[in-house]
Amino acid sequence: MALSQTELLNEAKKLELQGLKKYPISPVFISKLDTLLNDAYAIRRPKPIDYHNRRDLIRILNAITKELYGEGHVIGVQAIMTARVPIIKFIDCGTGIECDLSVENRDGIQKSQILHLVSGIDERFQKLSFLMKAWAKAHNINSPKDRTLSSLSIIQLVAFHLQTRDPPIIPPFCTLFEDGTDPVIVVKRVKNYSEYGKGNKESLADLFITLLVKVASVENLWQKGLCASLYQGSWTSKLWDTPYISVEDFTDLSQNVARAVGREQFKEIYGCIHSSLCHLLSFSDGHIQGHQLVDLLFGSDSVSIVPRQIDTESNDESKANLPVPLNGHQTKRMRVSKGLKEKQQGEGWRGGQQTQGWKQHGNWKKGKEENKPMAGVEEHN
């Protein structure tokens, strides 16, 4: 039986305060962490060239039907018909980016438009969403197909966190939907909240830590009916058929956008949250350096954003005992490669010949030589 909303709110608030005491980060290291996170965002955020490449990819997709028996541009084509929104998954040969293609997904487009509008209220929303998704990808917990967190659930948890700060940074969505959920109407409402979060002076580092603490502290409350409601801008009480993590869909309150999370994956997600909080605490205590922390949070491919020489001294013994840094792109590709090996090489558009075929296209040659994936292409999981 679900606890009442009042009981859950009180319990969640109490546990969050206990969590903040458990992971005290000194103000000095908050400032350093803020620099690290802003640098991580700056180096990873989409650049104009990324959008150009995305448009180029769309052009290529439009031409695929004319090249079914030639040197195609995608491999690993899979039709996922059991999803709530049927999609076709494939991998772009030029970048290694895994893509999801859906048709007439107006609900998903509407949600994306609304979240984009809300992100204009305060830039911390966009930054924190981007970093949390990068964090989840580096830890391989951003794939509803694998029963972990969808991108939408991650972004909604970020929005919920900003709604529940004191003072709040973005408003409850019910105030934005007073005249309906059509993005054309919502954009007019959003303009009334352009200064909404100015009273909150928390840094990106403050919000990153407190979000992890918030989610960590309620680990045992989800199955008691705890649910994050962006519509209300507060915790609420609601039981679902899939109770592991509950994030109410802000346009369809009868849906849980985190419904894909399974029992074992729930444990995996929380293992990542707790280990990241421990790494943050180790950084605050001076046991690990900034570049090591960034590696542990976002993967070793981000190491170049942090100059080694500016870090404080670290304890050699603790350094030796550090876990092997994650590499988000590498682990993603390893998972994709494993899946492809299980399929016949001839599936899709000459899947077995694609690796050689795309090298002959000048548009992609440079990207392959540099071995750098496009940071700006979203994967709509």
Short mmCIF file of C-alpha atoms in Angstrom, two decimals:
data_model
loop_
_atom_site.label_atom_id
_atom_site.label_comp_id
_atom_site.label_asym_id
_atom_site.label_seq_id
_atom_site.Cartn_x
_atom_site.Cartn_y
_atom_site.Cartn_z
CA MET A 1 0.00 0.00 0.00
CA ALA A 2 1.30 3.46 -0.92
CA LEU A 3 2.07 5.92 1.81
CA SER A 4 0.21 9.20 1.79
CA GLN A 5 1.77 12.10 -0.05
CA THR A 6 2.41 13.95 3.20
CA GLU A 7 4.19 10.96 4.72
CA LEU A 8 6.31 10.45 1.65
CA LEU A 9 7.22 14.14 1.42
CA ASN A 10 8.32 14.21 5.05
CA GLU A 11 10.30 11.00 4.73
CA ALA A 12 11.97 12.07 1.49
CA LYS A 13 12.91 15.45 2.98
CA LYS A 14 14.34 13.83 6.12
CA LEU A 15 16.40 11.30 4.14
CA GLU A 16 17.71 13.98 1.78
CA LEU A 17 18.97 16.06 4.72
CA GLN A 18 20.68 12.96 6.12
CA GLY A 19 22.26 12.34 2.74
CA LEU A 20 23.66 15.86 2.55
CA LYS A 21 25.30 15.32 5.94
CA LYS A 22 26.75 12.02 4.75
CA TYR A 23 28.40 13.64 1.72
CA PRO A 24 29.72 17.03 2.89
CA ILE A 25 31.70 18.74 0.13
CA SER A 26 33.83 21.67 1.28
CA PRO A 27 33.16 25.10 -0.31
CA VAL A 28 36.72 25.19 -1.66
CA PHE A 29 36.21 21.99 -3.60
CA ILE A 30 32.72 23.04 -4.69
CA SER A 31 34.38 25.93 -6.52
CA LYS A 32 36.93 23.61 -8.14
CA LEU A 33 34.23 21.08 -9.02
CA ASP A 34 32.17 23.83 -10.61
CA THR A 35 35.08 24.69 -12.90
CA LEU A 36 35.53 21.03 -13.80
CA LEU A 37 31.84 20.54 -14.62
CA ASN A 38 31.58 23.71 -16.67
CA ASP A 39 34.69 22.69 -18.61
CA ALA A 40 33.24 19.22 -19.15
CA TYR A 41 30.06 20.78 -20.49
CA ALA A 42 31.94 23.23 -22.73
CA ILE A 43 34.07 20.53 -24.34
CA ARG A 44 31.16 18.13 -24.85
CA ARG A 45 28.32 20.43 -25.85
CA PRO A 46 27.23 20.36 -29.50
CA LYS A 47 29.11 22.69 -31.83
CA PRO A 48 27.74 24.25 -35.05
CA ILE A 49 29.59 21.61 -37.08
CA ASP A 50 27.68 18.91 -35.22
CA TYR A 51 24.36 20.27 -36.41
CA HIS A 52 25.76 20.50 -39.92
CA ASN A 53 26.78 16.85 -39.71
CA ARG A 54 23.34 15.94 -38.40
CA ARG A 55 21.70 17.60 -41.39
CA ASP A 56 24.16 15.79 -43.62
CA LEU A 57 23.16 12.51 -42.00
CA ILE A 58 19.50 13.24 -42.73
CA ARG A 59 20.42 13.88 -46.34
CA ILE A 60 22.19 10.54 -46.43
CA LEU A 61 19.17 8.77 -44.93
CA ASN A 62 16.99 10.23 -47.65
CA ALA A 63 19.35 8.81 -50.24
CA ILE A 64 19.59 5.36 -48.69
CA THR A 65 16.58 4.03 -50.57
CA LYS A 66 18.42 4.76 -53.81
CA GLU A 67 21.51 2.92 -52.64
CA LEU A 68 20.08 -0.29 -51.22
CA TYR A 69 22.49 -2.36 -53.27
CA GLY A 70 25.44 0.00 -53.28
CA GLU A 71 27.86 1.12 -50.59
CA GLY A 72 25.42 2.19 -47.93
CA HIS A 73 26.01 4.42 -44.92
CA VAL A 74 24.47 2.51 -42.00
CA ILE A 75 24.91 -0.88 -40.35
CA GLY A 76 23.20 -2.89 -37.64
CA VAL A 77 19.66 -2.10 -38.75
CA GLN A 78 17.09 -3.37 -36.21
CA ALA A 79 13.34 -2.90 -36.11
CA ILE A 80 12.08 -2.51 -32.52
CA MET A 81 8.36 -3.07 -32.91
CA THR A 82 7.63 -3.90 -29.26
CA ALA A 83 8.44 -0.40 -28.00
CA ARG A 84 5.63 1.99 -27.09
CA VAL A 85 6.85 4.06 -30.04
CA PRO A 86 8.14 1.61 -32.71
CA ILE A 87 11.59 2.59 -33.95
CA ILE A 88 14.34 1.48 -36.29
CA LYS A 89 17.81 1.42 -34.72
CA PHE A 90 20.98 1.67 -36.80
CA ILE A 91 24.57 2.86 -36.58
CA ASP A 92 25.96 5.61 -38.79
CA CYS A 93 29.20 4.32 -40.31
CA GLY A 94 30.85 7.71 -40.51
CA THR A 95 30.59 8.55 -36.82
CA GLY A 96 29.76 5.33 -35.00
CA ILE A 97 26.69 7.08 -33.56
CA GLU A 98 23.77 4.80 -32.70
CA CYS A 99 20.54 6.34 -33.99
CA ASP A 100 16.84 5.74 -33.39
CA LEU A 101 14.43 6.57 -36.19
CA SER A 102 10.71 6.96 -35.56
CA VAL A 103 7.88 8.28 -37.71
CA GLU A 104 4.99 10.48 -36.58
CA ASN A 105 6.14 10.43 -32.94
CA ARG A 106 4.27 13.64 -32.21
CA ASP A 107 4.12 12.98 -28.47
CA GLY A 108 7.90 12.71 -28.26
CA ILE A 109 8.36 15.81 -30.41
CA GLN A 110 5.97 17.77 -28.19
CA LYS A 111 7.84 16.77 -25.03
CA SER A 112 11.17 17.71 -26.57
CA GLN A 113 9.82 21.10 -27.62
CA ILE A 114 8.43 21.81 -24.15
CA LEU A 115 11.65 20.82 -22.41
CA HIS A 116 13.59 22.99 -24.84
CA LEU A 117 11.35 25.94 -23.98
CA VAL A 118 11.73 25.36 -20.24
CA SER A 119 15.52 25.11 -20.60
CA GLY A 120 15.46 28.76 -21.69
CA ILE A 121 14.31 29.81 -18.22
CA ASP A 122 17.69 29.01 -16.67
CA GLU A 123 20.87 27.82 -18.37
CA ARG A 124 21.65 25.49 -15.46
CA PHE A 125 18.85 23.21 -16.64
CA GLN A 126 20.50 22.61 -19.99
CA LYS A 127 23.97 22.19 -18.50
CA LEU A 128 22.91 19.80 -15.76
CA SER A 129 20.76 17.75 -18.15
CA PHE A 130 23.66 17.40 -20.56
CA LEU A 131 26.09 16.37 -17.81
CA MET A 132 23.70 13.87 -16.23
CA LYS A 133 23.08 12.23 -19.57
CA ALA A 134 26.84 12.08 -20.20
CA TRP A 135 27.28 10.57 -16.74
CA ALA A 136 24.57 7.96 -17.37
CA LYS A 137 26.02 7.03 -20.76
CA ALA A 138 29.51 6.65 -19.31
CA HIS A 139 28.09 4.20 -16.77
CA ASN A 140 25.94 2.37 -19.33
CA ILE A 141 22.67 3.15 -17.55
CA ASN A 142 21.04 5.22 -20.31
CA SER A 143 19.29 2.58 -22.39
CA PRO A 144 15.63 1.63 -21.85
CA LYS A 145 16.22 -1.24 -24.29
CA ASP A 146 18.57 -2.65 -21.65
CA ARG A 147 16.06 -1.77 -18.89
CA THR A 148 17.95 1.24 -17.56
CA LEU A 149 17.07 4.94 -17.67
CA SER A 150 15.69 6.62 -20.77
CA SER A 151 17.03 10.03 -21.74
CA LEU A 152 13.60 11.52 -21.03
CA SER A 153 13.55 10.14 -17.50
CA ILE A 154 17.04 11.53 -16.81
CA ILE A 155 16.12 15.00 -18.06
CA GLN A 156 12.85 14.97 -16.14
CA LEU A 157 14.69 14.05 -12.93
CA VAL A 158 16.95 17.06 -13.53
CA ALA A 159 13.93 19.32 -14.08
CA PHE A 160 12.27 17.93 -10.96
CA HIS A 161 15.39 18.63 -8.92
CA LEU A 162 15.43 22.25 -10.08
CA GLN A 163 11.74 22.58 -9.24
CA THR A 164 12.34 21.39 -5.67
CA ARG A 165 15.30 23.58 -4.78
CA ASP A 166 14.87 26.36 -2.21
CA PRO A 167 14.16 28.73 -3.85
CA PRO A 168 13.07 26.82 -6.97
CA ILE A 169 14.83 27.39 -10.28
CA ILE A 170 12.03 26.41 -12.67
CA PRO A 171 8.27 26.43 -11.98
CA PRO A 172 5.85 23.49 -11.70
CA PHE A 173 4.71 22.54 -15.18
CA CYS A 174 1.05 22.92 -14.21
CA THR A 175 1.60 26.69 -14.23
CA LEU A 176 2.98 26.46 -17.76
CA PHE A 177 0.05 24.33 -18.95
CA GLU A 178 -2.82 26.52 -17.74
CA ASP A 179 -3.76 27.23 -21.36
CA GLY A 180 -2.80 23.79 -22.71
CA THR A 181 0.30 21.81 -23.63
CA ASP A 182 0.65 22.96 -27.22
CA PRO A 183 4.25 24.29 -27.52
CA VAL A 184 2.94 27.35 -29.36
CA ILE A 185 0.90 28.21 -26.26
CA VAL A 186 3.53 27.11 -23.73
CA VAL A 187 6.15 29.42 -25.23
CA LYS A 188 3.98 32.40 -24.28
CA ARG A 189 3.65 31.16 -20.70
CA VAL A 190 7.38 30.49 -20.40
CA LYS A 191 8.13 34.14 -21.18
CA ASN A 192 6.46 35.07 -17.88
CA TYR A 193 9.08 33.02 -15.98
CA SER A 194 12.29 34.36 -17.52
CA GLU A 195 13.50 35.62 -14.13
CA TYR A 196 12.05 32.76 -12.10
CA GLY A 197 15.29 31.16 -10.91
CA LYS A 198 17.35 34.30 -10.33
CA GLY A 199 16.91 34.08 -6.57
CA ASN A 200 18.67 30.73 -6.45
CA LYS A 201 22.46 31.17 -6.47
CA GLU A 202 23.46 27.50 -6.46
CA SER A 203 26.27 26.60 -8.81
CA LEU A 204 26.31 23.77 -11.32
CA ALA A 205 28.46 21.81 -8.85
CA ASP A 206 25.95 22.36 -6.03
CA LEU A 207 23.13 21.09 -8.21
CA PHE A 208 25.08 18.11 -9.55
CA ILE A 209 25.91 16.87 -6.06
CA THR A 210 22.50 17.55 -4.52
CA LEU A 211 20.74 15.79 -7.43
CA LEU A 212 22.76 12.63 -6.85
CA VAL A 213 22.10 12.91 -3.11
CA LYS A 214 18.37 13.46 -3.66
CA VAL A 215 17.99 10.37 -5.83
CA ALA A 216 20.28 8.29 -3.59
CA SER A 217 18.35 9.20 -0.44
CA VAL A 218 14.99 7.91 -1.72
CA GLU A 219 16.29 4.54 -2.91
CA ASN A 220 13.93 2.64 -0.58
CA LEU A 221 10.91 4.89 -1.08
CA TRP A 222 10.10 4.22 -4.73
CA GLN A 223 8.36 0.95 -3.99
CA LYS A 224 6.34 2.64 -1.26
CA GLY A 225 4.71 4.89 -3.84
CA LEU A 226 7.14 7.80 -4.12
CA CYS A 227 6.85 9.52 -7.48
CA ALA A 228 8.53 12.61 -8.94
CA SER A 229 5.87 14.87 -10.44
CA LEU A 230 7.03 17.68 -12.72
CA TYR A 231 3.42 18.68 -13.22
CA GLN A 232 3.06 19.49 -9.51
CA GLY A 233 6.72 20.32 -8.98
CA SER A 234 6.90 18.08 -5.91
CA TRP A 235 7.04 14.50 -4.72
CA THR A 236 3.72 12.73 -4.86
CA SER A 237 2.33 9.29 -4.05
CA LYS A 238 1.55 6.91 -6.89
CA LEU A 239 1.94 3.17 -7.43
CA TRP A 240 2.78 1.72 -10.84
CA ASP A 241 3.06 -1.78 -12.26
CA THR A 242 6.81 -1.12 -12.58
CA PRO A 243 7.71 0.48 -9.23
CA TYR A 244 11.49 0.64 -9.33
CA ILE A 245 11.79 4.34 -10.25
CA SER A 246 8.74 6.57 -10.71
CA VAL A 247 8.84 9.73 -12.80
CA GLU A 248 5.43 10.97 -13.88
CA ASP A 249 5.04 11.92 -17.55
CA PHE A 250 4.31 15.66 -17.50
CA THR A 251 1.90 15.53 -20.45
CA ASP A 252 0.27 12.17 -19.62
CA LEU A 253 0.04 11.76 -15.84
CA SER A 254 -0.99 8.12 -16.22
CA GLN A 255 2.45 7.16 -17.55
CA ASN A 256 5.77 6.52 -15.81
CA VAL A 257 8.65 7.59 -18.08
CA ALA A 258 11.07 5.41 -16.04
CA ARG A 259 8.93 2.30 -16.49
CA ALA A 260 11.68 0.48 -18.42
CA VAL A 261 13.91 0.11 -15.34
CA GLY A 262 14.15 -3.50 -14.17
CA ARG A 263 15.00 -5.03 -10.80
CA GLU A 264 18.66 -5.82 -11.47
CA GLN A 265 19.16 -2.62 -13.44
CA PHE A 266 17.75 -0.66 -10.51
CA LYS A 267 20.57 -2.05 -8.36
CA GLU A 268 23.07 -1.20 -11.09
CA ILE A 269 21.81 2.38 -11.34
CA TYR A 270 22.06 2.88 -7.60
CA GLY A 271 25.50 1.32 -7.52
CA CYS A 272 26.62 3.99 -9.99
CA ILE A 273 25.00 6.78 -7.96
CA HIS A 274 26.62 5.72 -4.69
CA SER A 275 30.05 5.17 -6.26
CA SER A 276 29.92 8.62 -7.91
CA LEU A 277 29.07 10.23 -4.57
CA CYS A 278 32.03 8.44 -3.00
CA HIS A 279 34.30 9.73 -5.77
CA LEU A 280 33.03 13.27 -5.14
CA LEU A 281 33.75 12.88 -1.45
CA SER A 282 37.25 11.57 -2.21
CA PHE A 283 37.84 14.62 -4.40
CA SER A 284 36.67 16.91 -1.60
CA ASP A 285 39.01 15.16 0.84
CA GLY A 286 41.92 15.64 -1.55
CA HIS A 287 42.40 11.92 -2.20
CA ILE A 288 41.91 12.14 -5.96
CA GLN A 289 42.70 14.85 -8.47
CA GLY A 290 40.29 16.73 -10.67
CA HIS A 291 41.16 14.90 -13.89
CA GLN A 292 40.66 11.56 -12.13
CA LEU A 293 37.26 12.63 -10.89
CA VAL A 294 36.18 13.71 -14.37
CA ASP A 295 37.36 10.36 -15.75
CA LEU A 296 35.37 8.50 -13.11
CA LEU A 297 32.22 10.55 -13.67
CA PHE A 298 32.16 10.97 -17.44
CA GLY A 299 34.70 8.55 -18.90
CA SER A 300 38.37 8.79 -19.75
CA ASP A 301 37.70 10.35 -23.15
CA SER A 302 37.15 13.68 -21.33
CA VAL A 303 40.63 13.69 -19.76
CA SER A 304 41.93 16.43 -22.06
CA ILE A 305 39.61 19.05 -20.62
CA VAL A 306 41.46 19.16 -17.29
CA PRO A 307 45.09 20.34 -17.17
CA ARG A 308 46.94 17.87 -14.94
CA GLN A 309 49.33 20.45 -13.52
CA ILE A 310 46.68 22.56 -11.75
CA ASP A 311 45.42 19.75 -9.51
CA THR A 312 46.12 19.53 -5.82
CA GLU A 313 48.34 16.81 -4.41
CA SER A 314 46.78 13.38 -4.11
CA ASN A 315 47.41 10.44 -1.83
CA ASP A 316 49.49 7.85 -3.74
CA GLU A 317 47.93 4.92 -1.94
CA SER A 318 44.34 6.00 -2.66
CA LYS A 319 45.36 6.76 -6.25
CA ALA A 320 46.62 3.21 -6.66
CA ASN A 321 43.33 1.83 -5.42
CA LEU A 322 41.14 3.82 -7.80
CA PRO A 323 38.80 1.88 -10.07
CA VAL A 324 39.67 1.78 -13.77
CA PRO A 325 38.19 4.95 -15.34
CA LEU A 326 35.14 4.47 -17.48
CA ASN A 327 35.12 5.28 -21.16
CA GLY A 328 31.59 6.06 -22.20
CA HIS A 329 32.15 5.90 -25.97
CA GLN A 330 34.24 2.75 -25.76
CA THR A 331 31.75 0.82 -23.64
CA LYS A 332 28.91 1.96 -25.88
CA ARG A 333 30.75 0.75 -28.95
CA MET A 334 31.68 -2.51 -27.27
CA ARG A 335 28.00 -3.15 -26.54
CA VAL A 336 27.03 -2.24 -30.10
CA SER A 337 29.78 -4.42 -31.58
CA LYS A 338 28.67 -7.35 -29.47
CA GLY A 339 25.12 -6.96 -30.73
CA LEU A 340 26.26 -6.73 -34.32
CA LYS A 341 28.29 -9.93 -34.07
CA GLU A 342 25.13 -11.76 -33.08
CA LYS A 343 23.47 -10.72 -36.30
CA GLN A 344 24.35 -11.82 -39.81
CA GLN A 345 26.73 -9.45 -41.55
CA GLY A 346 24.49 -9.25 -44.55
CA GLU A 347 21.56 -7.74 -42.62
CA GLY A 348 20.46 -4.23 -43.51
CA TRP A 349 22.30 -2.43 -46.28
CA ARG A 350 25.34 -4.63 -46.84
CA GLY A 351 26.29 -4.47 -43.18
CA GLY A 352 29.42 -6.57 -43.62
CA GLN A 353 30.87 -4.25 -46.27
CA GLN A 354 30.08 -0.94 -44.69
CA THR A 355 33.32 -0.37 -42.81
CA GLN A 356 35.29 -0.32 -46.00
CA GLY A 357 32.63 1.39 -48.06
CA TRP A 358 32.31 4.57 -46.03
CA LYS A 359 36.05 5.20 -45.96
CA GLN A 360 35.87 6.05 -49.63
CA HIS A 361 33.54 8.96 -48.96
CA GLY A 362 35.54 12.13 -48.41
CA ASN A 363 32.90 13.64 -46.12
CA TRP A 364 33.58 11.04 -43.43
CA LYS A 365 37.25 10.29 -43.89
CA LYS A 366 38.51 13.01 -41.60
CA GLY A 367 36.18 12.03 -38.79
CA LYS A 368 37.38 8.43 -38.95
CA GLU A 369 41.04 9.41 -38.92
CA GLU A 370 40.55 11.53 -35.84
CA ASN A 371 38.46 8.80 -34.23
CA LYS A 372 36.18 11.37 -32.63
CA PRO A 373 32.42 10.84 -32.32
CA MET A 374 30.03 13.71 -32.85
CA ALA A 375 29.18 15.09 -29.44
CA GLY A 376 26.01 16.80 -30.56
CA VAL A 377 23.96 13.97 -32.02
CA GLU A 378 21.27 12.93 -29.57
CA GLU A 379 20.21 9.34 -29.08
CA HIS A 380 16.50 9.35 -28.29
CA ASN A 381 16.18 6.39 -25.95
#
